């Protein structure tokens, strides 16, 4: 495989741990990157990405915005990443937290509405190959490929990337409420509550709150393993709700539990 096919100029697929600890944080002890998992992610969409990158000069700027000591539970590192184009402004801003292994920072809570059935239910079925396919996006952490790291961390084996569940939930929301048009989503966030194993069936439930500001409606989200634990909590999206169509995808089934509440 050509060298440029890997991230930046090194073969991170081989040296994930070394690459992850290559840049120290001033004034912060060196963390053990063999015991790192996602804490929470927030993404703000300023404008849609162009379909082609030819002739464009993109920049990805990342900075540490907070380090939190959680005692015996571990430490949390919060970072901000901005994707922009030289002379063209910002496309997205992402704020994420990672913990080693511990609890996430204190953030606002966005629970689902009480005593209200979800407006949308979306099912995503994973399989044994899902984690291996998803790591081709550039996250080569062995935790998602071989059983040993997950066994040492108490997960029983390899687990899915947290961002697989996170992205699947975001995709389901845009598909269900925003007619799959990226201009109809402004913000999405969710907290990683529990690991997902390859082969698990994910059930994403979403509630319209009716609260809107500047045309963006507040949507609450919860993702669980079918018949089991919650894997994404504190889910919230700001979406410009448009006409909704039911679609059937190869590995994803959509069905609506409360169609009367949809526009």
Coordinates of C-alpha atoms in Angstrom, one line a residue:
X1 CA 0.0 0.0 0.0
X2 CA 1.4 3.5 -0.8
X3 CA 2.8 5.3 2.2
X4 CA 0.5 8.3 1.6
X5 CA -2.5 6.1 2.1
X6 CA -1.8 6.2 5.8
X7 CA -2.6 9.2 8.1
X8 CA 0.0 11.9 7.8
X9 CA 3.5 10.5 7.1
X10 CA 3.7 7.5 9.4
X11 CA 2.1 4.1 9.4
X12 CA -0.1 4.6 12.4
X13 CA -1.8 1.3 11.8
X14 CA 1.4 -0.2 13.2
X15 CA 2.5 2.3 15.8
X16 CA -0.8 3.6 17.2
X17 CA 0.3 3.8 20.8
X18 CA 3.6 5.5 20.0
X19 CA 1.9 8.0 17.7
X20 CA -0.8 8.8 20.3
X21 CA 1.8 9.7 22.9
X22 CA 4.2 11.6 20.6
X23 CA 3.0 15.1 21.5
X24 CA 3.1 15.8 25.3
X25 CA 0.8 18.3 27.0
X26 CA 2.8 20.9 28.9
X27 CA 2.3 20.6 32.7
X28 CA 0.4 17.3 32.4
X29 CA 1.7 13.9 33.3
X30 CA 2.2 11.4 30.5
X31 CA -0.9 9.3 30.1
X32 CA -1.1 5.6 29.3
X33 CA -2.6 5.5 25.8
X34 CA -3.3 1.8 26.1
X35 CA -6.2 2.6 28.4
X36 CA -8.0 5.3 26.5
X37 CA -11.6 5.4 25.5
X38 CA -13.9 8.2 24.2
X39 CA -15.8 10.3 26.7
X40 CA -18.1 12.6 24.8
X41 CA -18.2 14.4 21.4
X42 CA -19.8 17.6 20.2
X43 CA -19.7 18.7 16.5
X44 CA -20.9 22.0 15.2
X45 CA -21.5 22.3 11.4
X46 CA -20.8 25.8 10.1
X47 CA -21.3 24.9 6.4
X48 CA -21.4 21.7 4.3
X49 CA -18.1 20.2 3.2
X50 CA -17.5 20.4 -0.6
X51 CA -17.8 17.0 -2.4
X52 CA -14.3 17.3 -3.9
X53 CA -11.0 18.4 -2.4
X54 CA -9.2 19.1 -5.6
X55 CA -7.8 22.6 -5.7
X56 CA -8.6 23.3 -2.0
X57 CA -6.2 23.7 0.9
X58 CA -7.7 22.3 4.1
X59 CA -6.4 22.8 7.6
X60 CA -7.1 20.8 10.8
X61 CA -6.2 22.7 14.0
X62 CA -6.4 20.9 17.4
X63 CA -5.8 22.3 20.8
X64 CA -6.2 21.1 24.4
X65 CA -8.9 23.1 26.2
X66 CA -9.0 21.3 29.5
X67 CA -7.6 18.5 31.6
X68 CA -9.6 17.1 34.5
X69 CA -8.4 15.0 37.4
X70 CA -11.0 12.5 38.4
X71 CA -9.0 10.9 41.2
X72 CA -9.0 7.1 41.1
X73 CA -11.4 7.1 38.3
X74 CA -8.8 8.6 35.9
X75 CA -8.2 11.8 34.0
X76 CA -10.1 13.5 31.2
X77 CA -8.5 15.4 28.4
X78 CA -10.8 17.8 26.4
X79 CA -9.8 19.0 22.9
X80 CA -11.1 21.3 20.2
X81 CA -10.5 20.6 16.5
X82 CA -11.4 23.0 13.8
X83 CA -11.6 22.0 10.1
X84 CA -11.1 25.0 7.8
X85 CA -10.0 26.0 4.4
X86 CA -7.3 28.6 3.8
X87 CA -9.2 31.7 2.7
X88 CA -12.5 29.9 2.9
X89 CA -13.5 30.0 6.6
X90 CA -14.4 27.1 9.0
X91 CA -16.4 24.1 8.1
X92 CA -16.8 22.3 11.5
X93 CA -15.7 22.6 15.1
X94 CA -15.5 19.4 17.2
X95 CA -15.0 19.2 21.0
X96 CA -14.2 15.8 22.4
X97 CA -13.2 14.3 25.7
X98 CA -11.1 11.2 26.2
X99 CA -10.6 9.4 29.5
X100 CA -8.0 7.1 30.9
X101 CA -10.2 5.2 32.2
X102 CA -12.6 7.5 34.1
X103 CA -15.6 9.8 34.0
X104 CA -16.3 12.6 31.6
X105 CA -16.2 16.3 32.6
X106 CA -19.3 18.0 34.0
X107 CA -21.4 19.0 31.1
X108 CA -25.0 20.0 30.6
X109 CA -27.5 17.1 30.6
X110 CA -30.1 16.7 27.9
X111 CA -32.4 13.9 28.9
X112 CA -35.3 12.6 26.7
X113 CA -38.7 14.1 27.5
X114 CA -40.6 12.3 30.2
X115 CA -43.8 10.3 29.5
X116 CA -43.4 10.7 25.7
X117 CA -42.8 8.0 23.2
X118 CA -39.9 8.5 20.8
X119 CA -40.9 10.0 17.5
X120 CA -38.3 7.9 15.6
X121 CA -36.8 4.5 16.2
X122 CA -33.8 3.6 14.1
X123 CA -32.0 0.2 14.1
X124 CA -28.4 -0.4 13.0
X125 CA -27.1 -4.0 12.9
X126 CA -23.3 -4.5 13.3
X127 CA -21.4 -7.7 12.5
X128 CA -18.1 -9.3 13.3
X129 CA -16.3 -7.3 10.6
X130 CA -17.8 -3.9 11.4
X131 CA -14.9 -2.7 13.7
X132 CA -12.3 -3.8 11.1
X133 CA -14.1 -1.9 8.4
X134 CA -14.6 1.2 10.5
X135 CA -11.0 1.4 11.5
X136 CA -10.2 2.1 7.8
X137 CA -11.4 5.6 8.6
X138 CA -8.1 6.1 10.3
X139 CA -8.5 5.0 13.9
X140 CA -6.1 2.1 14.2
X141 CA -6.4 1.5 18.0
X142 CA -5.8 -2.2 18.6
X143 CA -8.7 -2.1 21.1
X144 CA -11.0 -2.4 18.0
X145 CA -9.1 -5.1 16.2
X146 CA -7.7 -7.7 18.6
X147 CA -9.2 -9.1 21.9
X148 CA -6.2 -8.6 24.2
X149 CA -6.5 -4.8 24.9
X150 CA -10.2 -5.1 25.6
X151 CA -9.7 -8.1 27.9
X152 CA -7.1 -6.1 29.9
X153 CA -9.6 -3.2 30.3
X154 CA -12.5 -5.5 31.4
X155 CA -14.5 -5.4 28.1
X156 CA -14.1 -9.1 27.4
X157 CA -12.5 -8.5 23.9
X158 CA -12.5 -6.2 21.0
X159 CA -15.1 -3.4 21.0
X160 CA -16.6 -1.1 18.3
X161 CA -15.2 2.4 17.9
X162 CA -17.2 4.8 20.0
X163 CA -17.5 7.1 17.0
X164 CA -19.2 4.3 15.0
X165 CA -22.2 4.4 17.3
X166 CA -21.9 8.2 17.5
X167 CA -21.8 8.7 13.7
X168 CA -24.6 6.1 13.2
X169 CA -26.9 8.0 15.5
X170 CA -26.1 11.3 13.9
X171 CA -26.7 9.8 10.4
X172 CA -30.0 8.4 11.6
X173 CA -31.2 11.8 12.8
X174 CA -30.3 13.6 9.7
X175 CA -31.9 10.9 7.6
X176 CA -35.1 10.8 9.7
X177 CA -35.6 14.5 10.4
X178 CA -33.5 16.4 7.9
X179 CA -34.1 14.5 4.6
X180 CA -30.4 13.5 4.6
X181 CA -29.4 17.0 3.6
X182 CA -26.3 18.2 5.5
X183 CA -27.5 21.8 5.5
X184 CA -30.3 20.7 7.9
X185 CA -28.0 19.8 10.9
X186 CA -26.3 22.4 13.0
X187 CA -25.1 20.5 16.1
X188 CA -24.9 17.0 17.5
X189 CA -23.6 15.6 20.7
X190 CA -23.8 12.4 22.8
X191 CA -22.0 10.9 25.7
X192 CA -20.3 7.5 25.4
X193 CA -22.0 5.5 28.2
X194 CA -21.0 1.8 27.5
X195 CA -19.0 -0.2 24.9
X196 CA -20.5 -1.9 21.9
X197 CA -19.4 -5.3 20.8
X198 CA -19.2 -6.3 17.1
X199 CA -22.4 -8.0 16.2
X200 CA -24.6 -5.9 18.6
X201 CA -27.8 -4.4 17.3
X202 CA -28.1 -0.7 18.0
X203 CA -31.4 1.0 18.6
X204 CA -31.5 4.8 18.4
X205 CA -34.6 6.6 19.7
X206 CA -35.2 10.3 19.1
X207 CA -37.7 12.8 20.5
X208 CA -38.8 16.1 19.1
X209 CA -39.0 18.6 21.9
X210 CA -40.8 21.4 20.0
X211 CA -38.3 23.9 21.2
X212 CA -36.7 25.8 18.3
X213 CA -34.3 28.8 18.0
X214 CA -33.5 30.4 14.6
X215 CA -35.2 27.5 12.9
X216 CA -33.1 24.8 14.6
X217 CA -35.2 22.3 16.6
X218 CA -33.9 20.7 19.8
X219 CA -33.9 16.8 19.3
X220 CA -33.1 14.5 22.1
X221 CA -31.4 11.1 21.4
X222 CA -30.7 7.8 23.2
X223 CA -28.9 4.8 21.7
X224 CA -29.0 1.3 23.3
X225 CA -28.0 -2.2 22.5
X226 CA -31.2 -4.0 21.5
X227 CA -32.8 -5.2 24.8
X228 CA -29.8 -4.1 26.9
X229 CA -27.6 -1.2 28.1
X230 CA -27.6 2.4 27.0
X231 CA -24.4 3.1 24.9
X232 CA -25.1 6.8 24.0
X233 CA -26.7 9.1 26.5
X234 CA -27.0 12.8 26.9
X235 CA -27.8 13.0 23.1
X236 CA -28.9 16.2 21.6
X237 CA -29.1 17.6 18.1
X238 CA -30.1 20.9 16.5
X239 CA -31.9 20.1 13.3
X240 CA -34.0 22.0 10.7
X241 CA -36.8 19.5 10.4
X242 CA -38.1 18.9 6.9
X243 CA -40.2 16.3 5.2
X244 CA -39.4 12.8 6.4
X245 CA -39.3 9.7 4.2
X246 CA -39.0 6.1 5.4
X247 CA -35.9 4.4 3.9
X248 CA -34.6 0.8 4.1
X249 CA -30.8 0.5 4.1
X250 CA -28.7 -2.7 3.7
X251 CA -27.7 -2.8 7.3
X252 CA -30.1 -0.3 8.8
X253 CA -33.9 -0.5 9.3
X254 CA -36.0 2.6 10.1
X255 CA -39.4 2.5 11.6
X256 CA -41.5 5.2 13.2
X257 CA -43.2 4.7 16.5
X258 CA -45.2 7.9 16.5
X259 CA -45.7 9.1 12.9
X260 CA -48.4 11.6 13.9
X261 CA -45.8 13.8 15.5
X262 CA -43.8 14.2 12.3
X263 CA -44.3 17.0 9.9

